[in-house]
Amino acid sequence: MAAEPLIKVENLVKHFVVRLGAFGERGATVHAVDDVNFDIFAGETLSLVGESGCGKSTTGFTLLNLQKATSGKVIFQGENIVSLDEKRMRPYRRELQIVFQDPYSTLNPRMTIGEVVGEPILFHKLATKAELPEKVTRLLADVGLPARFASRYPHELSGGQRQRVAIARALACQPKFIVCDEAISALDVSVQAQIINLLLDLQEKYGLTYLFIAHDLAVVRHISDRVGVMYLGRLAELATREQLFSNPLHPYTRALLSAVPEADPELEKTRQRQILVGDVPSPLAPPAGCRFHTRCPIAMDKCRAVVPEWREVVPGHHVACHAVEVGAAG
Amino acid sequence: MTAPADNKPLLDVRGLTIEIETRRGPAIIVDGINLTVGKGETVGVVGESGCGKSLTMLSLVRLLPNKIKVKGGTAEFAGRDLLKMSKSELRQVRGGKIGFVFQDPMTSLNPVMRIGDQLCEPLIYHRNMSKADARKRAIELLRLVGIPGPEQRITAYPHELSGGMRQRVMIAMGLACDPELLIADEPTTALDVTIQAQIVDLVKDLRKKLNMSVVWITHDLALIAGLVDRVAVLYAGTVVEDAPVGELFARPTHPYTRGLLASIPKLSDEQASRLSSIGGTPPEPGRRPKGCPFAPRCALAESVCHESVPVLESVAGTSGHRVACFVAQRQMKEAA
Ligand SMILES: Nc1ncnc2c1ncn2[C@@H]1O[C@H](COP(=O)(O)OP(=O)(O)OP(=O)(O)O)[C@@H](O)[C@H]1O
Ligand SMILES: Nc1ncnc2c1ncn2[C@@H]1O[C@H](COP(=O)(O)OP(=O)(O)O)[C@@H](O)[C@H]1O
Ligand code: SF4
Ligand code: SF4
Ligand SMILES: [Mg+2]
Ligand SMILES: [Mg+2]
């Protein structure tokens, strides 16, 4: 992993200003993403996990410049793309794609599947009108759908089939990088496995790089090269899959892993759980110091005042926690 | 756990059949479900979206939406058929002896009523409590489900609470009258894993304290592994396998159950290896195949599977493990 990263995320911040009160009389700031740093390497699957509202999607949107970053940089092909306006962004749009959780709300209900998949091809001038049907057929075949689906409408498809169409549409641009934002979360278990396999096959075939946003840790463990754990807008820990699952260093990562049920009644009988108390605080008023200190079982005085630094404690293993020593072997 | 003298299950559902009115005419969506729940027992009902889990449970307390009707079967609760009770008898049971936690707290909590008042209502109605006593009990219930500062929270409206807290209020409501049976429909699906773990812990704890029976509906096989005594696997409106939880995970027998278990990623998996998956999707209501409902997706299907419907039969050499599959049943007979 000595290679130059495909994408470099530096000190990325995204705040939303919202109006509160019955008459919107009070302004407040949602700290959705705060000072996030990570690299994404070509051909890898980097996952972001964490609880609802912790800023995973916002990181994905901001990184693709679909939402304006409050501050920070995202370097792609030598350019800080988050500083670009839509016109100058256009050449990069083709290479950076996203697939959402609920393809139904993102697929135009009045367009046929053929039109849905063909549209970005025409927009980016990747084929002529005459070449289009053949291209669409090939893309549908890539995602395991028969050519006859081209004349169908989104509502005639199952959830898994719609997700295949959304993936075909993203692939149509011949992208380098795809953000999969909870792309399999709404699917039934038996269909979920089909789509995971599809994503793995396509990655191998086209050398794709994924930012995989999910809350199902079993799935993340299965498909990721590296995993980042977010809590209340900040990265708590980032490591290779092996490091993170066998040697979690951050107290939040440990609690999160211990809360995931395993499909094994024998194991569950003897398993020691570490149950966190309390709810996730509001991102409108994140706790001072370490944002996890209100729920952390080992919080110290320092944690309530000082933001823990984001450090690489062993090669490839980053963590933000005052209690973790450099060189921590666990 | 105190076993009842006569060993009769607390809840005994037999041949439950539910039909829905569609544009193309009536369609069966729940097809002859059998399900029993013993006293103090926790039963997991698992199956994928749309397989009929919620409708089955709603039918028991007769809360089916319009155009959906029970077409047959019985559902005895403590010896009385819930499906034949009068409205007034039913009101006694609902929210009293049977507690409910619905799938979506926002639709089942009244948005314009303070949560304390919502908690007090069934106590005043079912338990004839005075307002003051009901209020005291409501505070106790909120404390029980782990809501901090219940004295203050009791005046909150549902939208003022986080998702996890609303779910806990729902559970408090389900438990308000010390039910003999708690039916919980995906009570943690919308919640994050750390909050889910809190709630699962809470229900385990309460069930022990109250010797309560629980039906836990979910699509998450991993979740029920450490939570239930027995599992019923639903597919397209029928129970295809029914077994003690350890049995089910150790010896899944129905091809659908096997497929489901195999499609869950596991700790021991090699990274980024292909998952085993079941091709195709479940049938839509009104498009159920004639024979075994799983036949169009089943790798083992034979001609008999497309002609007749397999029924639940005991798995040889086990107690309480039943499966509805022609091929599995034949293989067991051949092995015996
Ligand atoms: N457009 C917006 N305006 C105001 N606040 C927003 C907006 N978009 C997101 N937020 C807030 O920013 C925070 C992070 O949101 P985000 O959607 O990125 O979280 P997430 O981890 O993807 O959550 P989930 O798993 O629920 O999708 C949340 O508190 C959310 O309410
Ligand atoms: N109000 C309704 N109107 C029409 N169809 C419904 C309604 N509720 C449920 N259904 C259908 O009934 C079937 C079973 O639904 P349900 O019991 O809610 O499944 P589950 O809870 O397992 O997801 C599904 O096909 C669903 O689409
Ligand atoms: S910095 Fe302190 S509060 Fe935060 S995770 Fe580490 S020990 Fe816990
Ligand atoms: S009865 Fe036939 S089709 Fe149905 S699960 Fe068994 S083998 Fe498969
Ligand atoms: Mg999200
Ligand atoms: Mg349901």
Tab-separated table of N, CA and C in Angstrom, chain A residues 51-52 158 188-191 193-194 196-197 200-201 218-219 221-222 224-225 241-242 256 259 261-265 268 275-279 295, chain B residues 48-49 162 165 168 192-198 201 219 222-223 225-226 249 263 265-267 269 271-280 297:
chain	number	residue	atom	x	y	z
A	51	GLU	N	-22.921	4.508	13.690
A	51	GLU	CA	-24.354	4.510	13.914
A	51	GLU	C	-25.054	5.585	13.100
A	52	SER	N	-26.361	5.411	12.972
A	52	SER	CA	-27.181	6.327	12.206
A	52	SER	C	-26.870	7.781	12.577
A	158	SER	N	-38.095	-5.876	-8.777
A	158	SER	CA	-37.936	-6.100	-7.338
A	158	SER	C	-36.825	-5.189	-6.819
A	188	ASP	N	-33.336	-7.799	1.190
A	188	ASP	CA	-33.478	-9.001	1.999
A	188	ASP	C	-32.190	-9.799	1.999
A	189	VAL	N	-32.005	-10.563	3.076
A	189	VAL	CA	-30.758	-11.306	3.254
A	189	VAL	C	-30.368	-12.117	2.015
A	190	SER	N	-31.322	-12.850	1.448
A	190	SER	CA	-30.958	-13.748	0.350
A	190	SER	C	-30.571	-12.945	-0.891
A	191	VAL	N	-31.140	-11.746	-1.042
A	191	VAL	CA	-30.837	-10.913	-2.203
A	191	VAL	C	-29.556	-10.114	-1.960
A	193	ALA	N	-26.878	-11.066	-0.540
A	193	ALA	CA	-25.708	-11.862	-0.920
A	193	ALA	C	-25.492	-11.805	-2.429
A	194	GLN	N	-26.569	-11.786	-3.210
A	194	GLN	CA	-26.430	-11.690	-4.670
A	194	GLN	C	-25.736	-10.382	-5.052
A	196	ILE	N	-23.844	-8.362	-3.120
A	196	ILE	CA	-22.453	-8.345	-2.648
A	196	ILE	C	-21.562	-9.078	-3.653
A	197	ASN	N	-22.009	-10.254	-4.099
A	197	ASN	CA	-21.231	-11.009	-5.087
A	197	ASN	C	-21.047	-10.206	-6.371
A	200	LEU	N	-18.428	-7.538	-5.896
A	200	LEU	CA	-17.085	-8.137	-5.885
A	200	LEU	C	-16.629	-8.513	-7.303
A	201	ASP	N	-17.552	-9.095	-8.085
A	201	ASP	CA	-17.209	-9.485	-9.461
A	201	ASP	C	-16.832	-8.271	-10.305
A	218	ALA	N	-21.043	-7.344	9.796
A	218	ALA	CA	-20.708	-8.653	9.245
A	218	ALA	C	-20.428	-8.521	7.750
A	219	VAL	N	-21.244	-7.735	7.069
A	219	VAL	CA	-21.037	-7.516	5.638
A	219	VAL	C	-19.732	-6.760	5.406
A	221	ARG	N	-17.099	-6.650	7.281
A	221	ARG	CA	-15.972	-7.538	7.549
A	221	ARG	C	-15.720	-8.434	6.345
A	222	HIS	N	-16.787	-8.792	5.669
A	222	HIS	CA	-16.675	-9.716	4.552
A	222	HIS	C	-16.018	-9.079	3.329
A	224	SER	N	-14.420	-5.786	2.989
A	224	SER	CA	-13.524	-4.629	3.029
A	224	SER	C	-12.055	-5.005	3.029
A	225	ASP	N	-11.223	-4.110	2.487
A	225	ASP	CA	-9.788	-4.185	2.704
A	225	ASP	C	-9.437	-3.406	3.963
A	241	ARG	N	-8.807	-4.500	7.653
A	241	ARG	CA	-9.877	-5.353	8.157
A	241	ARG	C	-9.359	-6.256	9.282
A	242	GLU	N	-8.197	-6.876	9.088
A	242	GLU	CA	-7.659	-7.789	10.103
A	242	GLU	C	-7.379	-7.034	11.399
A	256	LEU	N	-18.904	-1.422	19.708
A	256	LEU	CA	-19.665	-1.675	18.482
A	256	LEU	C	-19.521	-3.142	18.080
A	259	ALA	N	-21.425	-5.512	20.246
A	259	ALA	CA	-22.887	-5.440	20.158
A	259	ALA	C	-23.433	-6.209	18.961
A	261	PRO	N	-24.611	-9.112	16.899
A	261	PRO	CA	-24.925	-10.513	17.179
A	261	PRO	C	-24.286	-11.437	16.149
A	262	GLU	N	-23.882	-12.612	16.603
A	262	GLU	CA	-23.321	-13.626	15.704
A	262	GLU	C	-24.360	-14.714	15.481
A	263	ALA	N	-24.428	-15.235	14.260
A	263	ALA	CA	-25.413	-16.271	13.940
A	263	ALA	C	-24.938	-17.617	14.473
A	264	ASP	N	-24.761	-17.702	15.797
A	264	ASP	CA	-24.246	-18.918	16.414
A	264	ASP	C	-24.715	-18.995	17.866
A	265	PRO	N	-25.772	-19.796	18.118
A	265	PRO	CA	-26.354	-19.837	19.467
A	265	PRO	C	-25.358	-20.259	20.539
A	268	GLU	N	-23.143	-17.322	21.315
A	268	GLU	CA	-23.902	-16.252	21.968
A	268	GLU	C	-24.138	-16.547	23.453
A	275	ILE	N	-22.147	-3.689	26.956
A	275	ILE	CA	-23.305	-2.907	26.560
A	275	ILE	C	-23.076	-1.441	26.920
A	276	LEU	N	-23.151	-0.581	25.938
A	276	LEU	CA	-22.984	0.851	26.202
A	276	LEU	C	-24.232	1.373	26.887
A	277	VAL	N	-24.072	2.392	27.685
A	277	VAL	CA	-25.252	3.037	28.243
A	277	VAL	C	-25.500	4.336	27.486
A	278	GLY	N	-26.744	4.774	27.521
A	278	GLY	CA	-27.083	6.076	26.969
A	278	GLY	C	-27.215	6.094	25.462
A	279	ASP	N	-27.731	7.219	24.971
A	279	ASP	CA	-27.949	7.411	23.544
A	279	ASP	C	-26.814	8.223	22.950
A	295	ARG	N	-20.298	8.275	26.766
A	295	ARG	CA	-20.662	6.853	26.809
A	295	ARG	C	-19.446	5.954	27.019
B	48	GLU	N	-38.081	-13.242	5.283
B	48	GLU	CA	-37.731	-12.016	4.591
B	48	GLU	C	-38.942	-11.112	4.426
B	49	SER	N	-38.646	-9.876	4.073
B	49	SER	CA	-39.678	-8.865	3.918
B	49	SER	C	-40.842	-9.379	3.071
B	162	SER	N	-35.421	10.425	21.123
B	162	SER	CA	-34.624	9.801	20.059
B	162	SER	C	-35.296	8.487	19.651
B	165	MET	N	-35.090	5.858	22.271
B	165	MET	CA	-35.963	6.103	23.424
B	165	MET	C	-37.412	5.810	23.078
B	168	ARG	N	-38.011	2.271	23.263
B	168	ARG	CA	-38.115	1.814	24.650
B	168	ARG	C	-39.464	2.173	25.256
B	192	ASP	N	-29.757	1.294	15.936
B	192	ASP	CA	-28.344	0.961	15.771
B	192	ASP	C	-27.958	-0.203	16.670
B	193	VAL	N	-26.875	-0.893	16.306
B	193	VAL	CA	-26.522	-2.116	17.044
B	193	VAL	C	-26.257	-1.886	18.526
B	194	THR	N	-25.675	-0.760	18.898
B	194	THR	CA	-25.389	-0.587	20.331
B	194	THR	C	-26.690	-0.399	21.113
B	195	ILE	N	-27.677	0.270	20.500
B	195	ILE	CA	-28.982	0.443	21.148
B	195	ILE	C	-29.748	-0.886	21.094
B	196	GLN	N	-29.628	-1.589	19.975
B	196	GLN	CA	-30.263	-2.904	19.844
B	196	GLN	C	-29.803	-3.830	20.962
B	197	ALA	N	-28.499	-3.826	21.231
B	197	ALA	CA	-27.961	-4.690	22.286
B	197	ALA	C	-28.561	-4.318	23.637
B	198	GLN	N	-28.762	-3.017	23.881
B	198	GLN	CA	-29.385	-2.584	25.139
B	198	GLN	C	-30.799	-3.160	25.258
B	201	ASP	N	-31.003	-7.001	25.713
B	201	ASP	CA	-30.639	-7.277	27.090
B	201	ASP	C	-31.813	-7.048	28.035
B	219	HIS	N	-36.097	-10.278	10.651
B	219	HIS	CA	-35.503	-10.903	9.473
B	219	HIS	C	-34.034	-11.238	9.757
B	222	ALA	N	-29.061	-13.675	12.858
B	222	ALA	CA	-27.994	-13.552	13.850
B	222	ALA	C	-28.557	-13.021	15.171
B	223	LEU	N	-29.476	-12.084	15.075
B	223	LEU	CA	-30.035	-11.474	16.280
B	223	LEU	C	-30.725	-12.500	17.166
B	225	ALA	N	-30.214	-15.689	17.371
B	225	ALA	CA	-29.385	-16.813	17.812
B	225	ALA	C	-29.192	-16.811	19.325
B	226	GLY	N	-28.968	-15.649	19.897
B	226	GLY	CA	-28.704	-15.586	21.325
B	226	GLY	C	-29.908	-15.189	22.152
B	249	PHE	N	-29.626	-23.977	13.948
B	249	PHE	CA	-28.341	-23.492	13.456
B	249	PHE	C	-27.369	-24.655	13.204
B	263	SER	N	-25.972	-17.536	3.400
B	263	SER	CA	-25.779	-16.221	2.781
B	263	SER	C	-25.374	-15.156	3.797
B	265	PRO	N	-22.705	-13.438	6.024
B	265	PRO	CA	-21.250	-13.433	6.150
B	265	PRO	C	-20.838	-13.824	7.568
B	266	LYS	N	-19.727	-14.578	7.702
B	266	LYS	CA	-19.296	-15.032	9.025
B	266	LYS	C	-17.882	-14.602	9.338
B	267	LEU	N	-17.564	-14.631	10.631
B	267	LEU	CA	-16.226	-14.262	11.105
B	267	LEU	C	-15.130	-15.019	10.378
B	269	ASP	N	-15.085	-16.307	7.486
B	269	ASP	CA	-15.006	-16.169	6.025
B	269	ASP	C	-13.675	-15.587	5.600
B	271	GLN	N	-11.699	-13.059	3.385
B	271	GLN	CA	-12.107	-11.740	2.955
B	271	GLN	C	-12.505	-11.743	1.485
B	272	ALA	N	-13.557	-10.989	1.197
B	272	ALA	CA	-13.996	-10.762	-0.172
B	272	ALA	C	-14.209	-12.047	-0.963
B	273	SER	N	-14.506	-13.136	-0.263
B	273	SER	CA	-14.875	-14.348	-0.978
B	273	SER	C	-16.337	-14.205	-1.382
B	274	ARG	N	-16.725	-14.924	-2.418
B	274	ARG	CA	-18.131	-14.854	-2.821
B	274	ARG	C	-18.992	-15.519	-1.746
B	275	LEU	N	-20.149	-14.913	-1.495
B	275	LEU	CA	-21.077	-15.512	-0.551
B	275	LEU	C	-21.931	-16.506	-1.309
B	276	SER	N	-22.379	-17.538	-0.615
B	276	SER	CA	-23.329	-18.392	-1.298
B	276	SER	C	-24.664	-17.649	-1.278
B	277	SER	N	-25.377	-17.649	-2.359
B	277	SER	CA	-26.625	-16.881	-2.390
B	277	SER	C	-27.739	-17.711	-3.002
B	278	ILE	N	-28.980	-17.328	-2.699
B	278	ILE	CA	-30.138	-18.001	-3.282
B	278	ILE	C	-30.542	-17.186	-4.501
B	279	GLY	N	-30.621	-17.814	-5.655
B	279	GLY	CA	-31.037	-17.086	-6.847
B	279	GLY	C	-32.505	-16.698	-6.766
B	280	GLY	N	-32.903	-15.705	-7.560
B	280	GLY	CA	-34.312	-15.336	-7.638
B	280	GLY	C	-34.809	-14.590	-6.426
B	297	ARG	N	-37.081	-21.440	-6.706
B	297	ARG	CA	-35.721	-21.029	-6.353
B	297	ARG	C	-34.897	-22.201	-5.829
